[in-house]
Each structure stands twice: as C-alpha cells, then as structure tokens.
XYZ file of N, CA and C in Angstrom:
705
model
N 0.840 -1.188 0.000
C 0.000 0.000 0.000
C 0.878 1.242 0.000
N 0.563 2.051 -0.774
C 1.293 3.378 -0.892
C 0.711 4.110 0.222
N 1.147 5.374 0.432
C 0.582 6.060 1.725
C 0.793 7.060 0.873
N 0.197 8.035 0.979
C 0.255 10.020 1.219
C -0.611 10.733 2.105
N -0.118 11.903 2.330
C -0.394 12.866 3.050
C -1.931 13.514 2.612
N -3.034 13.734 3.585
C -4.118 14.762 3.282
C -4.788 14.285 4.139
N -5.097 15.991 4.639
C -5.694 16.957 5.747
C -6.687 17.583 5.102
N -8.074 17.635 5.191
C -8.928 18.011 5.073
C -9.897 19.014 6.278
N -10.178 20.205 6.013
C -10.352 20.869 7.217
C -11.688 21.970 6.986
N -12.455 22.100 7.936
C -14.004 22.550 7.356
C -13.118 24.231 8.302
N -13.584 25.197 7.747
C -13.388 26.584 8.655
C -14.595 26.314 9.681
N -14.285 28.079 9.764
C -15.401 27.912 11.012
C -16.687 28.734 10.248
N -17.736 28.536 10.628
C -19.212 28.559 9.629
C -19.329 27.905 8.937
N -18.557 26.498 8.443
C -19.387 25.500 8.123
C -19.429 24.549 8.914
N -19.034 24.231 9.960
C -19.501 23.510 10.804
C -20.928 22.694 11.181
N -21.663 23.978 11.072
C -23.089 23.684 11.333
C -23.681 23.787 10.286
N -23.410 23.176 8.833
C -24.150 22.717 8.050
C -23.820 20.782 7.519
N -24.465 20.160 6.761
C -24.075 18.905 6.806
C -23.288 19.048 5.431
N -22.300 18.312 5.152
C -22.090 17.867 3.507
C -22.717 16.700 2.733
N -23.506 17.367 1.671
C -24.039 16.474 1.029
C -23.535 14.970 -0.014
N -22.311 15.949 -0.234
C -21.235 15.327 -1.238
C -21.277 13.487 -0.537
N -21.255 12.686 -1.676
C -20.859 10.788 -0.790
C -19.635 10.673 -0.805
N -19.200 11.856 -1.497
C -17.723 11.094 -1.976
C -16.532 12.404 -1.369
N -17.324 13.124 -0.465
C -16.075 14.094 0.461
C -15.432 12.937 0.993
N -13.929 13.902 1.205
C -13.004 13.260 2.089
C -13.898 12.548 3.370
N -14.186 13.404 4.215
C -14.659 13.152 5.442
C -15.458 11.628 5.228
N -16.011 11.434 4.247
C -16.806 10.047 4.339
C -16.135 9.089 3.822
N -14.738 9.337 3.082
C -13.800 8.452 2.434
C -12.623 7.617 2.875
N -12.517 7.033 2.716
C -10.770 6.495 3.303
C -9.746 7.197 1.875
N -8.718 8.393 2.330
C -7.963 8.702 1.283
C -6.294 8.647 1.836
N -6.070 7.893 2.755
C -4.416 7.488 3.289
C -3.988 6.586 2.482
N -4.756 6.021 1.456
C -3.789 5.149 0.847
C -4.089 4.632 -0.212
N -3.805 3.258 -0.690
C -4.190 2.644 -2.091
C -4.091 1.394 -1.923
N -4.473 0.412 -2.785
C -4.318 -0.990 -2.908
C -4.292 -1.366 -4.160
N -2.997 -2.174 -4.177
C -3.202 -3.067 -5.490
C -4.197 -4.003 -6.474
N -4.853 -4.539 -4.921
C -5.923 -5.447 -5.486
C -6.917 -5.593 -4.265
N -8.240 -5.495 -4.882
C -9.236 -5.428 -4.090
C -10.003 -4.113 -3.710
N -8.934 -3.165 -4.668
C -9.020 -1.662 -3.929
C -10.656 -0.917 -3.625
N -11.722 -1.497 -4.907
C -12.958 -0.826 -4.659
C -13.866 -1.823 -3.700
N -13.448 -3.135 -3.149
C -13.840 -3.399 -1.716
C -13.665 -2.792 -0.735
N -12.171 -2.510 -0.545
C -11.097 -2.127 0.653
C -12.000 -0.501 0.951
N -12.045 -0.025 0.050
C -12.789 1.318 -0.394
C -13.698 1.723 0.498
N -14.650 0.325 0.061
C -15.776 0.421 0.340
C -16.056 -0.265 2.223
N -15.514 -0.727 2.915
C -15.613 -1.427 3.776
C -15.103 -0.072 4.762
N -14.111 1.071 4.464
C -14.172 1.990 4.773
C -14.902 3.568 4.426
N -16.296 3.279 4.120
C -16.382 4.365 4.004
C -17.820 4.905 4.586
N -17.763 5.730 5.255
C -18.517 6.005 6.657
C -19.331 7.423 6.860
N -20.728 7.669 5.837
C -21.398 8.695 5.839
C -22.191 8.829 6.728
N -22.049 9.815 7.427
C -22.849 10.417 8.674
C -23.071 11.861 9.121
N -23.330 12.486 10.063
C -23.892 13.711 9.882
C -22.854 14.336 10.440
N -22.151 15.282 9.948
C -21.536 16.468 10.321
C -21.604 17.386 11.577
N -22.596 17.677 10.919
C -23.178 18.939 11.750
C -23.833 18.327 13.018
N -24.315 17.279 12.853
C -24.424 16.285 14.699
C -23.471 16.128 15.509
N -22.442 15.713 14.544
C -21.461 15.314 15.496
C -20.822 16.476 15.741
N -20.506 17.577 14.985
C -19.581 19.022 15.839
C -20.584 19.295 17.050
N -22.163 18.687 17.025
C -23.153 19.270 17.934
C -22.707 18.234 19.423
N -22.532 17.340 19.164
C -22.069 16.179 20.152
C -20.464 16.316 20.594
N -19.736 17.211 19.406
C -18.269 17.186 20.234
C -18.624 18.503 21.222
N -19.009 19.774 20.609
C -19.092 20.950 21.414
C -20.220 20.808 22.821
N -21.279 19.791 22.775
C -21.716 19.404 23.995
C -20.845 18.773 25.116
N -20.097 18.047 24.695
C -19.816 16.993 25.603
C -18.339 17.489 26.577
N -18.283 18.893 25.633
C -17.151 19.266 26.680
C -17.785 21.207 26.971
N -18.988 21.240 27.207
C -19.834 22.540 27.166
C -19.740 23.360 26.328
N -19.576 23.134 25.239
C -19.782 24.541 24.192
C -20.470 24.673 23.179
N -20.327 25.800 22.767
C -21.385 25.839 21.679
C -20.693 25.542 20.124
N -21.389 25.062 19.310
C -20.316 24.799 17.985
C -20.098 26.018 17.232
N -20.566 27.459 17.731
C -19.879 28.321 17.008
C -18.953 28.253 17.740
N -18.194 27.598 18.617
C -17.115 27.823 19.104
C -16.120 27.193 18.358
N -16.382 26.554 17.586
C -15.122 25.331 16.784
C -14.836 26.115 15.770
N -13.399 26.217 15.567
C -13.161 27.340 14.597
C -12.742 26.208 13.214
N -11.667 24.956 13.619
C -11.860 24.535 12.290
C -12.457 22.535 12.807
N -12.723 21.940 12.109
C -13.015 20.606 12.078
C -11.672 19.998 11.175
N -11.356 18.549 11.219
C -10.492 18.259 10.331
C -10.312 16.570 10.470
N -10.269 16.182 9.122
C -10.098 14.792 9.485
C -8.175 14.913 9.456
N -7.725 14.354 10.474
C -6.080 13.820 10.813
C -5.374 13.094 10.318
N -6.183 11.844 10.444
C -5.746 10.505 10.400
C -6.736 9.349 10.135
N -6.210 8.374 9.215
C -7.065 7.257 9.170
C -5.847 6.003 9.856
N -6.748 5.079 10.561
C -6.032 3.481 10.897
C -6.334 2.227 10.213
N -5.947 1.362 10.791
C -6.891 0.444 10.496
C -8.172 0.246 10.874
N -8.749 0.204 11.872
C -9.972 0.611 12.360
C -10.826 1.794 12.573
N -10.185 2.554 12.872
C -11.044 4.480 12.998
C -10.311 5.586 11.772
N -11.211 6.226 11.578
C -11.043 7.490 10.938
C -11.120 8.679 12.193
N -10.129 9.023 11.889
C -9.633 10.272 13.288
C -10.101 11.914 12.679
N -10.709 12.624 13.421
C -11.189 13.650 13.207
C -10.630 14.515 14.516
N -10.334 16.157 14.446
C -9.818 16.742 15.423
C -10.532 18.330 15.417
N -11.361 18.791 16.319
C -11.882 20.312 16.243
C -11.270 20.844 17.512
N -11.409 22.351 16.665
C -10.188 22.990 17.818
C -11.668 24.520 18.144
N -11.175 24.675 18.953
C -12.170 25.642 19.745
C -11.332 27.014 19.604
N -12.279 28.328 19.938
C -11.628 29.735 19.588
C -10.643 29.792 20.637
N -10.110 28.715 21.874
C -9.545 28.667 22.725
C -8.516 28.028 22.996
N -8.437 27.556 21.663
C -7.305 26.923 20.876
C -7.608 25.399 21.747
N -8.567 25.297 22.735
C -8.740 23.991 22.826
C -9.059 22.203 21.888
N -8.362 21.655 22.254
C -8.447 20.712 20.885
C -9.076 19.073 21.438
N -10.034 18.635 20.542
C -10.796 17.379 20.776
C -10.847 16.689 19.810
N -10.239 15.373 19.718
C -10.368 14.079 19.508
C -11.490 13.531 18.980
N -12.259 13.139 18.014
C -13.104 12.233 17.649
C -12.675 11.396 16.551
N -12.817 9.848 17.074
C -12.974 8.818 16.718
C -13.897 7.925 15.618
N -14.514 7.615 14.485
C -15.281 7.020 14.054
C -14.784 5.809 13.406
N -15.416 4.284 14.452
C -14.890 3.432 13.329
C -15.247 3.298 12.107
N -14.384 2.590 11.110
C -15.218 1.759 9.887
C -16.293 0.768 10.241
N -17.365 1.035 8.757
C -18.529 0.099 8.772
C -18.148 -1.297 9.319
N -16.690 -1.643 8.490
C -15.994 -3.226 8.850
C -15.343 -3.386 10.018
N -15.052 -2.147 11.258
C -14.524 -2.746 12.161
C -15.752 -3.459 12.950
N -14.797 -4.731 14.013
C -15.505 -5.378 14.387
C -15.123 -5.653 15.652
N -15.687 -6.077 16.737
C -17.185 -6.423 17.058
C -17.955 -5.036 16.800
N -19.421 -5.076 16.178
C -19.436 -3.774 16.231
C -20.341 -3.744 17.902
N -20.857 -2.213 18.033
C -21.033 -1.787 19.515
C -20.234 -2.338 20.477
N -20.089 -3.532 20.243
C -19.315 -3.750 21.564
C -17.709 -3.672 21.798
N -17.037 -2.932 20.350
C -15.936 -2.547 20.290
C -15.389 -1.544 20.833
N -16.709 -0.578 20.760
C -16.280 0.270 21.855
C -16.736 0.473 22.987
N -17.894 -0.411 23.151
C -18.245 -0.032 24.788
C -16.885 -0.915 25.170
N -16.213 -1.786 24.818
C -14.372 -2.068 25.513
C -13.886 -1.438 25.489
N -13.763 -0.996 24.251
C -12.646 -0.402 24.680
C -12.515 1.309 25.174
N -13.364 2.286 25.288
C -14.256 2.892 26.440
C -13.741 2.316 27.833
N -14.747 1.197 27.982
C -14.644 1.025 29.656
C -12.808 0.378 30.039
N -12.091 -0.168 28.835
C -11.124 -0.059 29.052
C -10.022 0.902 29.498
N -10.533 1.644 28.513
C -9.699 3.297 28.861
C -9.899 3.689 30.617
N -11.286 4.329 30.977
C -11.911 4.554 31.632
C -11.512 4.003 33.152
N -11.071 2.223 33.318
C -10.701 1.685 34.130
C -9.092 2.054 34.342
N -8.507 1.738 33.186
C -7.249 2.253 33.571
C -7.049 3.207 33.950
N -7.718 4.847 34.147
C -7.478 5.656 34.466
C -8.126 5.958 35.754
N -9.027 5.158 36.253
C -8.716 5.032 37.517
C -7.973 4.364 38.332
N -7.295 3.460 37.531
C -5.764 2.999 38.208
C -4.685 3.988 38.360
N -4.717 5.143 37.793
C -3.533 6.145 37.429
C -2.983 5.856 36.215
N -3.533 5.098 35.379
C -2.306 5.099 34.162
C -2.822 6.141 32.962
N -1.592 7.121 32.576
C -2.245 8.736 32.049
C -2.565 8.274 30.885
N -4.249 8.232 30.559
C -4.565 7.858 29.040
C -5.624 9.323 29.033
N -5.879 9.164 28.069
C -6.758 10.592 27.397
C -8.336 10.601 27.943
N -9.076 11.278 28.383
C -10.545 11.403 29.035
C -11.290 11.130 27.826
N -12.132 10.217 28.033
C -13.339 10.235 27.258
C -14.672 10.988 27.556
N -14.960 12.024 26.867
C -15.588 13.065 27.125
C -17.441 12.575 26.827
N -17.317 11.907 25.769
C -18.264 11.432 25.022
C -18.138 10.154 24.028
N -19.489 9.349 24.339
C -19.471 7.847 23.045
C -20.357 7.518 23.205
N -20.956 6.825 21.734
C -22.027 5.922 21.535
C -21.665 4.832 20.617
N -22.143 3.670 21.126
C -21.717 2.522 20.268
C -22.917 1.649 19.236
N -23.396 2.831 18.872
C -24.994 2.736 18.009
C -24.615 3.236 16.618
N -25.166 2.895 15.791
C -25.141 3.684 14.769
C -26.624 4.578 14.535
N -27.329 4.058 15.593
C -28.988 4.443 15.870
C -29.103 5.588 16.762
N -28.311 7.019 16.287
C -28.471 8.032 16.682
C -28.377 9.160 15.731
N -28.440 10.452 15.837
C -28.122 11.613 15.075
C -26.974 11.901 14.660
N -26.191 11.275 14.877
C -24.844 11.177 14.106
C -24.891 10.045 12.837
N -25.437 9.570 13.231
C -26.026 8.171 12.438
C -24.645 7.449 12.402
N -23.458 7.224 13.466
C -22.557 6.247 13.591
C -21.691 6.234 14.923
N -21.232 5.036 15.171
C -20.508 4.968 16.452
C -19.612 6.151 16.537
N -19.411 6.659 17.783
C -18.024 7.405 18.039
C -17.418 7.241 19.274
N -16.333 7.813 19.342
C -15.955 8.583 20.651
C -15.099 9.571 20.518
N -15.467 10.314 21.647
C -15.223 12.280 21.819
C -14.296 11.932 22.952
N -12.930 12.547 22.572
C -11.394 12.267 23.823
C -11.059 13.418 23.543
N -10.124 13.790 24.997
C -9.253 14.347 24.811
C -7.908 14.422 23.846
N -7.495 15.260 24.072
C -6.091 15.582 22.996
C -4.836 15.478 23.502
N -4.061 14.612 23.518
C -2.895 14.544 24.385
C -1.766 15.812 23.805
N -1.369 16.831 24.909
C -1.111 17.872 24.623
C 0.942 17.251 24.360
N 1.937 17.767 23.616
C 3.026 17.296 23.408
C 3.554 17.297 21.975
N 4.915 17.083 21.752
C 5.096 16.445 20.694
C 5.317 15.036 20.303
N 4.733 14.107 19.342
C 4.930 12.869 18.784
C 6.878 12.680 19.121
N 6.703 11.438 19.511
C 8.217 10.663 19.886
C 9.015 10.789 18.610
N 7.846 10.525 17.107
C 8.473 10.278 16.543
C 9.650 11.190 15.287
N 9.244 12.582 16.222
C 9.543 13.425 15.464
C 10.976 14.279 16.165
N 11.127 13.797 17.415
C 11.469 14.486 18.431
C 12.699 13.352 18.814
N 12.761 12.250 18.407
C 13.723 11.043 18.843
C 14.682 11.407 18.309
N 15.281 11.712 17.423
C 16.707 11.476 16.584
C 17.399 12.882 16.933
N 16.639 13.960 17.720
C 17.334 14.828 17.958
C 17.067 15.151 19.661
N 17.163 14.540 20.272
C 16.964 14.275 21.451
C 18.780 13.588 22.236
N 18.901 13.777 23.633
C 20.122 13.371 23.287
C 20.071 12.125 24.385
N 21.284 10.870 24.796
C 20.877 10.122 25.389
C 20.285 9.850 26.400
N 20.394 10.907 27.379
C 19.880 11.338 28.512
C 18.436 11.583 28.337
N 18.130 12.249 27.584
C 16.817 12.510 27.268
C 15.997 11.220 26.795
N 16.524 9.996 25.890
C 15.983 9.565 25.486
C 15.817 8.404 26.315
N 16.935 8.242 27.289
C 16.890 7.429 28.953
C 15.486 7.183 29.475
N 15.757 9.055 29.881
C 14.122 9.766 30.801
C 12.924 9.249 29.918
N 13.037 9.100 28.598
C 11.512 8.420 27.906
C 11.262 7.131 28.486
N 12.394 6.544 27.860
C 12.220 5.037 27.974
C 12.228 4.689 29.650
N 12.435 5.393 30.587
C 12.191 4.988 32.402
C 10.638 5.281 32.356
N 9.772 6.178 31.695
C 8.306 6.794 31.810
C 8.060 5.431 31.071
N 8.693 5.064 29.720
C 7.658 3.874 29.606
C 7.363 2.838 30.343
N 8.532 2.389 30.836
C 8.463 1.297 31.754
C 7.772 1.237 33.306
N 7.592 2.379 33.836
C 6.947 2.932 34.829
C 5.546 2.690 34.653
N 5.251 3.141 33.493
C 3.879 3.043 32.742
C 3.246 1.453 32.341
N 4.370 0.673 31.911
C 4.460 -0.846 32.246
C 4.454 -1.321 33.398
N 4.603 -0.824 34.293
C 4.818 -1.233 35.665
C 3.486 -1.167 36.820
N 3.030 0.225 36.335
C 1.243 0.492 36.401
C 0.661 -0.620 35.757
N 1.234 -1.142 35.081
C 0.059 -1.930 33.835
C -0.694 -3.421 34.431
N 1.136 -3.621 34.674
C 1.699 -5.193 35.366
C 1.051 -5.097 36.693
N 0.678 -4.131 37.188
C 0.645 -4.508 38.941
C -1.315 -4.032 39.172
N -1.469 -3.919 38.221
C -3.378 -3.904 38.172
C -3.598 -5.788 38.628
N -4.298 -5.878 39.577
C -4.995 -7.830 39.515
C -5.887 -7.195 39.769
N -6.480 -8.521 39.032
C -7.581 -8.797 39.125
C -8.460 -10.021 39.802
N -8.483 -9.820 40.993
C -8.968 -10.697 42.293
C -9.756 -11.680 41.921
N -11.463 -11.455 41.495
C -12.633 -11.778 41.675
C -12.180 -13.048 41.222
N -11.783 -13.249 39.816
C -11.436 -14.520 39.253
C -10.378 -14.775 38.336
N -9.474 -14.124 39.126
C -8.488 -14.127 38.876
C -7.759 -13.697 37.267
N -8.417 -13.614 36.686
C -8.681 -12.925 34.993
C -9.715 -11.924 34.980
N -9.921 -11.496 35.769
C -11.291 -10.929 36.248
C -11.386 -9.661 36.479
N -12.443 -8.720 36.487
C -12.472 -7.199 37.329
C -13.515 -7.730 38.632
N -12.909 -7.211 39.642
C -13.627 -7.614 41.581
C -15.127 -6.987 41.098
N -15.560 -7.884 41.338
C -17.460 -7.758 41.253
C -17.647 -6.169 41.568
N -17.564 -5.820 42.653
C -17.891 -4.398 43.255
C -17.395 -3.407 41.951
N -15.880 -3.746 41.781
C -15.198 -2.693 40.620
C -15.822 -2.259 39.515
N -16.337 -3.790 39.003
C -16.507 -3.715 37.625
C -18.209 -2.942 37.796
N -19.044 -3.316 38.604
C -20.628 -2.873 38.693
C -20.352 -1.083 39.055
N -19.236 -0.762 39.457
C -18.991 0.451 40.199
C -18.688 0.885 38.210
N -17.892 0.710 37.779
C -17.389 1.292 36.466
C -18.637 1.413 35.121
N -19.685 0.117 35.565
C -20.525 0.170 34.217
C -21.390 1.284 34.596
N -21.724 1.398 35.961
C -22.849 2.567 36.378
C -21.891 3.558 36.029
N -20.494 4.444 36.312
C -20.140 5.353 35.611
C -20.082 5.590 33.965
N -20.230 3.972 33.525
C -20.168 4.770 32.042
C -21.995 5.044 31.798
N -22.555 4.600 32.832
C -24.253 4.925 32.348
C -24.967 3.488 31.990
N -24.035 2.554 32.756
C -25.626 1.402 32.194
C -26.295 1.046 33.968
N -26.781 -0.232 33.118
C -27.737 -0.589 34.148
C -27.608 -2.286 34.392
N -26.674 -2.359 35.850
C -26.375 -3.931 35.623
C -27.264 -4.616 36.151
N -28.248 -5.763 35.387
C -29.094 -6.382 35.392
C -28.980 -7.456 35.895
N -27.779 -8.010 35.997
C -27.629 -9.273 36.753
C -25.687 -9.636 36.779
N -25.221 -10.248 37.858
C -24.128 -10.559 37.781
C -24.091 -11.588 38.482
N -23.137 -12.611 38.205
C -22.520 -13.620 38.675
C -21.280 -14.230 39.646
N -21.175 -14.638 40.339
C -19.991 -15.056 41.415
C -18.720 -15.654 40.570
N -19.090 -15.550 39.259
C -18.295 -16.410 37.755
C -17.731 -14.925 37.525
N -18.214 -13.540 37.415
C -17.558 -12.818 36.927
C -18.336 -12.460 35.588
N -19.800 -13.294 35.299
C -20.405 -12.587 34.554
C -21.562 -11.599 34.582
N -21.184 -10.735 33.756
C -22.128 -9.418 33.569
C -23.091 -8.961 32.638
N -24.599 -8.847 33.175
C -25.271 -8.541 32.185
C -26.253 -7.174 32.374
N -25.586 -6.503 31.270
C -25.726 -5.440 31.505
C -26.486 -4.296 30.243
N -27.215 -3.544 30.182
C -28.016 -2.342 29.366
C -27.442 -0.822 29.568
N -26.922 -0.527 28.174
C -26.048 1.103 27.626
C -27.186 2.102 27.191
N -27.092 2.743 27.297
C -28.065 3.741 26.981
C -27.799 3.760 25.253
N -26.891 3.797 25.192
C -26.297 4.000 23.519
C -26.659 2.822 23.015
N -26.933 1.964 23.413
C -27.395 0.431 22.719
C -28.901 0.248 22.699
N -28.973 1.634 22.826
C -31.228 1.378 23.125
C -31.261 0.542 24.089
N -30.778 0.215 25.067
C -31.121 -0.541 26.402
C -31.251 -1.953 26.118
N -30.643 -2.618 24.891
C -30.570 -4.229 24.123
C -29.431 -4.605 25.393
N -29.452 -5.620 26.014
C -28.918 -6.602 27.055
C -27.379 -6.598 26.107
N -26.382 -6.280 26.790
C -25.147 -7.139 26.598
C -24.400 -7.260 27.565
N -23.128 -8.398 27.282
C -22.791 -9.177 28.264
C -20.962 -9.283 28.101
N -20.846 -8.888 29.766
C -19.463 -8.806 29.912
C -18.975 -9.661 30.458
N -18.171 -10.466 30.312
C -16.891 -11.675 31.054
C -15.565 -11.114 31.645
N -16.028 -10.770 32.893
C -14.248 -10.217 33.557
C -14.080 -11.402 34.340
C-alpha cells in the first residue's frame, strides 16, 4: 500500500451545516491505495454520517457551543477508525474517533474499549478522558463514536533522533513505569477478572444498568447508547 499525506479541514461557519457530497473526504478512506481489491477495501471503509451532529455532540460533551469550533479536520485514518480533530476559539483541541462500517465487534468494540480506557485511568495510568461515546449507529450522528481528549506534546516520533541520550533514557524509564502500572493492576474476583464491586462500580459510571451478575464474573448489563438491548461482559 502506498501512503500520502491529506488533511482536510471545514473553517469555522461551516460547521453547522451537513455535507451532502458521498464522496467528500470526510466520508472516504484517502491514506492510501491498494493493489488489489481496492474498490472493496474502499468500500468497507467508508462512513457517511452527519456532520453537523457530530460538531453538535463534540461541542456538547465538553460545554460549548459549535460556534465555538473554529476549524473541524479529518487527521488521520487506521486500520480501524477514521480520526477527526476540532479545535475551539480557545485553541482547545478534541479528539473524535469514528470506526469503519468493517470494524468489528461492532457496539461492543467500543463499549471495551471505552470502559477499558476509563478503568485504567482510575488505576492512574495517564490515558486521554473520554468526554463522550455511543456505540450505536442508531443516533443523530447516524454512527458509532468517541469524543477524547487531545494529548497535549510532541509525537516521539519526530522528536527522537534529535533528542540526546539522557533525554531519550528519561523516555524510555516513563515507559516502563507506565508498564509497571500496567503489570501490577490484579484482578482478584477470578483471577482474569475485574472484583465484582469494581466492575458494577465502572458500568454505572459509564451509564448502564447492571441487570444481573454472577460469582463467575459474569455481567449482564443495558447502555443507553445500545437502546437498552442486554449485553454481556466476562471479567
């Protein structure tokens, strides 16, 4: 796969209108190419939804109003999410997430990895706030997201080769520290497990409603973002 560069970026006053276009960037996968298969590959990424909802859902979820977003911009594509970034007249900057139609499990990809985040950071390990998510495509955005913070810094990868050994010491002791947080999380209840209390304590913060749990470590539980459909967690 070839790669190139493109940044696509709405000013500010269009924000709050939708694009009609199927074939804007914003609804496209344009990071790359394929030799073969390319108008599948294409197509398995490409993810039309409402605009103007979602600047309405990023500028809610951290109090503002969307004339406050001066530009919108898609960043980055992965293998799984298309990365979008709006910056506020306050130069404040937010994170949104949208997977592809083809990533998978769907909904329950991100209510994990959500309550994943979410848990670790009440362990102390510094990951980015999730401000906002829905793991529906059965809303006014008309697709899954999640609304994070912006990790404020420069990329390692730009900053490594001119860095000097000392400096690049002090990284690599933060990573391992950060490994060390990682390694020393147990998990009691069943031993692969989150402790009954923990885990019922974490689903009511992300907003569900646990319906039943088990001395096994299983959880059954209703998201608001899932229309209140039963799903089921194994810690």
């Amino acid at each position: 796969m070839a790669l190139y560069s493109t940044r696509e970026t709405l000013q500010a006053g269009k924000v709050s209108s939708s694009i009609s276009d199927p074939e804007h960037t914003f609804y496209n996968y344009t990071s790359g190419r394929w030799l073969y298969n390319e108008r599948l590959r294409l197509s398995e990424r490409r993810r039309h939804f409402d605009i103007h909802e979602l600047c309405q859902a990023v500028a809610k979820s951290v109090g503002r109003s969307t004339d406050d977003i001066t530009t919108f911009a898609k960043i980055a594509e992965g293998g799984s999410y298309r990365i979008f970034e709006a910056t506020f007249q306050d130069r404040m900057n937010v994170i949104v997430r949208l997977p592809y139609p083809s990533t998978v499990p769907r909904e329950y990809g991100i209510v994990s990895e959500v309550a994943t985040m979410e848990y670790l950071r009440l362990h102390g390990v510094p990951i980015p706030k999730v401000f906002d998510w829905n793991s529906s495509t059965d809303n006014l955005v008309r697709s899954e997201y999640i609304i994070m913070e912006k990790v404020q810094g420069k990329e390692l990868e730009h900053t490594w080769y001119t860095m000097t050994a000392k400096e690049r010491m002090a990284v690599v002791e933060k990573i391992v520290d950060i490994e060390r947080m990682l390694f020393a999380i147990r998990f009691p209840a069943s031993k692969l497990g989150i402790k009954q209390a923990a885990c019922k304590r974490l689903l009511v913060q992300l907003g569900c409603l646990v319906i039943q749990a088990s001395q096994a470590g299983v959880y059954i539980f209703a998201s608001k973002s899932s229309g209140g459909r039963p799903a089921c967690l194994i810690a």
